[in-house]
mmCIF file of C-alpha atoms in Angstrom:
data_model
loop_
_atom_site.group_PDB
_atom_site.id
_atom_site.type_symbol
_atom_site.label_atom_id
_atom_site.label_comp_id
_atom_site.label_asym_id
_atom_site.label_seq_id
_atom_site.Cartn_x
_atom_site.Cartn_y
_atom_site.Cartn_z
ATOM 1 C CA UNK L 30 -19.079 -241.542 88.939
ATOM 2 C CA UNK L 31 -22.675 -241.182 88.963
ATOM 3 C CA UNK L 32 -22.517 -241.248 92.513
ATOM 4 C CA UNK L 33 -20.015 -238.888 92.948
ATOM 5 C CA UNK L 34 -21.809 -236.460 90.485
ATOM 6 C CA UNK L 35 -25.325 -236.945 92.111
ATOM 7 C CA UNK L 36 -23.752 -236.032 95.584
ATOM 8 C CA UNK L 37 -21.846 -232.574 94.271
ATOM 9 C CA UNK L 38 -25.162 -231.692 92.553
ATOM 10 C CA UNK L 39 -26.952 -232.382 95.710
ATOM 11 C CA UNK L 40 -24.577 -230.440 97.885
ATOM 12 C CA UNK L 41 -24.580 -227.529 95.490
ATOM 13 C CA UNK L 42 -28.612 -227.215 95.725
ATOM 14 C CA UNK L 43 -28.221 -227.379 99.487
ATOM 15 C CA UNK L 44 -25.729 -224.567 99.510
ATOM 16 C CA UNK L 45 -28.020 -222.340 97.157
ATOM 17 C CA UNK L 46 -31.115 -223.103 98.978
ATOM 18 C CA UNK L 47 -29.015 -221.580 102.250
ATOM 19 C CA UNK L 48 -28.217 -218.638 100.519
ATOM 20 C CA UNK L 49 -31.966 -217.512 99.513
ATOM 21 C CA UNK L 50 -30.900 -213.717 99.355
ATOM 22 C CA UNK L 51 -32.569 -212.741 102.677
ATOM 23 C CA UNK L 52 -31.069 -210.446 105.093
ATOM 24 C CA UNK L 53 -31.195 -211.229 109.143
ATOM 25 C CA UNK L 54 -31.697 -207.407 109.791
ATOM 26 C CA UNK L 55 -28.623 -207.127 111.718
ATOM 27 C CA UNK L 56 -26.816 -204.481 109.625
ATOM 28 C CA UNK L 57 -30.068 -202.296 109.565
ATOM 29 C CA UNK L 58 -29.997 -199.039 111.324
ATOM 30 C CA UNK L 59 -32.566 -197.544 113.441
ATOM 31 C CA UNK L 60 -33.823 -194.051 111.917
ATOM 32 C CA UNK L 61 -35.103 -193.328 115.332
ATOM 33 C CA UNK L 62 -31.640 -191.805 116.389
ATOM 34 C CA UNK L 63 -30.716 -190.164 113.246
ATOM 35 C CA UNK L 64 -31.561 -186.494 112.875
ATOM 36 C CA UNK L 65 -30.148 -185.143 109.805
ATOM 37 C CA UNK L 66 -30.954 -181.394 109.710
ATOM 38 C CA UNK L 67 -31.653 -181.630 105.791
ATOM 39 C CA UNK L 68 -34.178 -184.531 106.325
ATOM 40 C CA UNK L 69 -36.004 -182.743 109.394
ATOM 41 C CA UNK L 70 -39.662 -182.189 108.529
ATOM 42 C CA UNK L 71 -39.595 -178.712 110.479
ATOM 43 C CA UNK L 72 -36.689 -176.365 109.346
ATOM 44 C CA UNK L 73 -38.010 -173.778 111.969
ATOM 45 C CA UNK L 74 -36.804 -176.250 114.703
ATOM 46 C CA UNK L 75 -33.137 -176.477 114.036
ATOM 47 C CA UNK L 76 -30.537 -174.261 115.765
ATOM 48 C CA UNK L 77 -29.426 -171.276 113.676
ATOM 49 C CA UNK L 78 -25.895 -169.848 114.523
ATOM 50 C CA UNK L 79 -25.454 -166.230 113.970
ATOM 51 C CA UNK L 80 -22.284 -164.308 114.278
ATOM 52 C CA UNK L 81 -21.859 -160.788 115.293
ATOM 53 C CA UNK L 82 -19.002 -160.585 112.437
ATOM 54 C CA UNK L 83 -17.481 -163.415 110.632
ATOM 55 C CA UNK L 84 -14.178 -161.693 109.143
ATOM 56 C CA UNK L 85 -11.230 -159.821 110.861
ATOM 57 C CA UNK L 86 -8.436 -158.180 109.933
ATOM 58 C CA UNK L 87 -5.537 -158.079 112.450
ATOM 59 C CA UNK L 88 -3.858 -155.388 110.524
ATOM 60 C CA UNK L 89 -0.209 -155.169 110.255
ATOM 61 C CA UNK L 90 2.011 -157.339 112.896
ATOM 62 C CA UNK L 91 5.289 -158.205 113.301
ATOM 63 C CA UNK L 92 6.540 -161.612 112.538
ATOM 64 C CA UNK L 93 6.626 -164.213 115.446
ATOM 65 C CA UNK L 94 3.399 -162.524 116.991
ATOM 66 C CA UNK L 95 0.653 -164.581 118.216
ATOM 67 C CA UNK L 96 -2.454 -162.558 118.036
ATOM 68 C CA UNK L 97 -6.043 -163.470 118.795
ATOM 69 C CA UNK L 98 -9.317 -162.793 117.960
ATOM 70 C CA UNK L 99 -12.868 -163.454 119.684
ATOM 71 C CA UNK L 100 -15.941 -164.223 117.350
ATOM 72 C CA UNK L 101 -19.109 -163.768 119.387
ATOM 73 C CA UNK L 102 -22.173 -165.789 117.940
ATOM 74 C CA UNK L 103 -25.853 -166.500 119.301
ATOM 75 C CA UNK L 104 -28.244 -169.517 118.773
ATOM 76 C CA UNK L 105 -31.047 -167.789 117.189
ATOM 77 C CA UNK L 106 -32.738 -171.311 116.365
ATOM 78 C CA UNK L 107 -35.008 -173.174 118.388
ATOM 79 C CA UNK L 108 -32.976 -176.546 119.188
ATOM 80 C CA UNK L 109 -29.582 -176.579 121.064
ATOM 81 C CA UNK L 110 -26.705 -175.866 118.897
ATOM 82 C CA UNK L 111 -23.778 -178.234 119.046
ATOM 83 C CA UNK L 112 -20.329 -177.540 117.297
ATOM 84 C CA UNK L 113 -18.717 -180.878 116.404
ATOM 85 C CA UNK L 114 -15.672 -178.996 114.914
ATOM 86 C CA UNK L 115 -13.641 -175.868 113.983
ATOM 87 C CA UNK L 116 -10.437 -175.999 112.118
ATOM 88 C CA UNK L 117 -7.992 -173.678 110.763
ATOM 89 C CA UNK L 118 -7.019 -173.780 107.170
ATOM 90 C CA UNK L 119 -3.379 -174.157 108.225
ATOM 91 C CA UNK L 120 -1.547 -175.301 111.766
ATOM 92 C CA UNK L 121 -0.661 -171.541 112.347
ATOM 93 C CA UNK L 122 -4.727 -170.657 112.729
ATOM 94 C CA UNK L 123 -5.949 -172.668 115.884
ATOM 95 C CA UNK L 124 -9.642 -171.895 116.635
ATOM 96 C CA UNK L 125 -11.222 -172.634 120.520
ATOM 97 C CA UNK L 126 -14.751 -173.377 120.843
ATOM 98 C CA UNK L 127 -17.351 -174.772 123.126
ATOM 99 C CA UNK L 128 -17.615 -178.097 123.464
ATOM 100 C CA UNK L 129 -21.111 -178.147 125.159
ATOM 101 C CA UNK L 130 -24.572 -177.390 123.530
ATOM 102 C CA UNK L 131 -25.530 -173.971 123.310
ATOM 103 C CA UNK L 132 -29.176 -173.443 124.578
ATOM 104 C CA UNK L 133 -31.593 -171.169 121.856
ATOM 105 C CA UNK L 134 -30.948 -167.456 122.740
ATOM 106 C CA UNK L 135 -27.391 -168.100 124.325
ATOM 107 C CA UNK L 136 -24.381 -166.606 123.292
ATOM 108 C CA UNK L 137 -21.008 -167.904 123.211
ATOM 109 C CA UNK L 138 -17.517 -167.451 121.318
ATOM 110 C CA UNK L 139 -14.966 -169.355 119.215
ATOM 111 C CA UNK L 140 -11.150 -167.387 119.941
ATOM 112 C CA UNK L 141 -8.977 -167.641 116.762
ATOM 113 C CA UNK L 142 -5.304 -167.672 117.541
ATOM 114 C CA UNK L 143 -3.072 -166.939 114.648
ATOM 115 C CA UNK L 144 0.886 -167.357 115.052
ATOM 116 C CA UNK L 145 2.751 -165.289 112.380
ATOM 117 C CA UNK L 146 5.762 -167.119 112.782
ATOM 118 C CA UNK L 147 7.483 -168.178 109.386
ATOM 119 C CA UNK L 148 4.288 -166.079 107.677
ATOM 120 C CA UNK L 149 5.916 -162.769 106.404
ATOM 121 C CA UNK L 150 3.632 -161.136 104.001
ATOM 122 C CA UNK L 151 -0.015 -160.891 103.425
ATOM 123 C CA UNK L 152 -1.952 -163.809 105.127
ATOM 124 C CA UNK L 153 -5.382 -164.926 104.443
ATOM 125 C CA UNK L 154 -6.620 -167.981 106.679
ATOM 126 C CA UNK L 155 -10.264 -169.522 106.527
ATOM 127 C CA UNK L 156 -11.539 -171.233 110.029
ATOM 128 C CA UNK L 157 -14.422 -173.864 108.984
ATOM 129 C CA UNK L 158 -17.303 -174.388 111.852
ATOM 130 C CA UNK L 159 -19.142 -177.662 111.575
ATOM 131 C CA UNK L 160 -22.359 -177.532 113.246
ATOM 132 C CA UNK L 161 -25.544 -179.371 113.835
ATOM 133 C CA UNK L 162 -27.301 -176.412 111.810
ATOM 134 C CA UNK L 163 -28.535 -176.204 107.910
ATOM 135 C CA UNK L 164 -26.348 -175.505 106.519
ATOM 136 C CA UNK L 165 -23.758 -177.518 108.349
ATOM 137 C CA UNK L 166 -20.578 -175.137 107.675
ATOM 138 C CA UNK L 167 -19.850 -171.471 108.631
ATOM 139 C CA UNK L 168 -16.955 -170.238 107.462
ATOM 140 C CA UNK L 169 -14.735 -167.303 109.491
ATOM 141 C CA UNK L 170 -12.102 -165.326 108.026
ATOM 142 C CA UNK L 171 -8.923 -163.832 109.466
ATOM 143 C CA UNK L 172 -6.298 -161.601 107.509
ATOM 144 C CA UNK L 173 -3.000 -160.313 108.646
ATOM 145 C CA UNK L 174 0.034 -158.392 107.031
ATOM 146 C CA UNK L 175 3.123 -159.847 108.787
ATOM 147 C CA UNK L 176 6.152 -157.978 108.186
ATOM 148 C CA UNK L 177 9.726 -158.941 109.368
ATOM 149 C CA UNK L 178 10.959 -157.217 112.636
ATOM 150 C CA UNK L 179 13.406 -155.017 111.173
ATOM 151 C CA UNK L 180 10.971 -153.741 108.790
ATOM 152 C CA UNK L 181 8.553 -152.205 111.163
ATOM 153 C CA UNK L 182 8.924 -148.427 110.995
#
């Protein structure tokens, strides 16, 4: 019995000695490849997305119409602007955006298409644009008064 107890104690000590709490470093991420704008030393070196306008009103349209608007913007910062995503607040609002980096001083566009099918009444839609700027989100807004075809005068 003492032999089994001694063997169990030695085994437990060996296991505990092997688990010294030191990490092997495999789970560390190199900070050399991470560039988080809020952590950057120089805010002046970041891209800046400057829109000519951030809101558009389509006015009164007939239900079933698809209307589009082009939001123009310029990179007024000092490094490449990258748009990682642009998403409408519902499936009826679809933005198309450049997938390539936009150099400082360059202009480009985001085209937003609104499908009014099944959307009668006043519509207010948001488009969230996520970039590598600080802050990293920009909000675009569209509005439209959608009337049924028989209501149009």
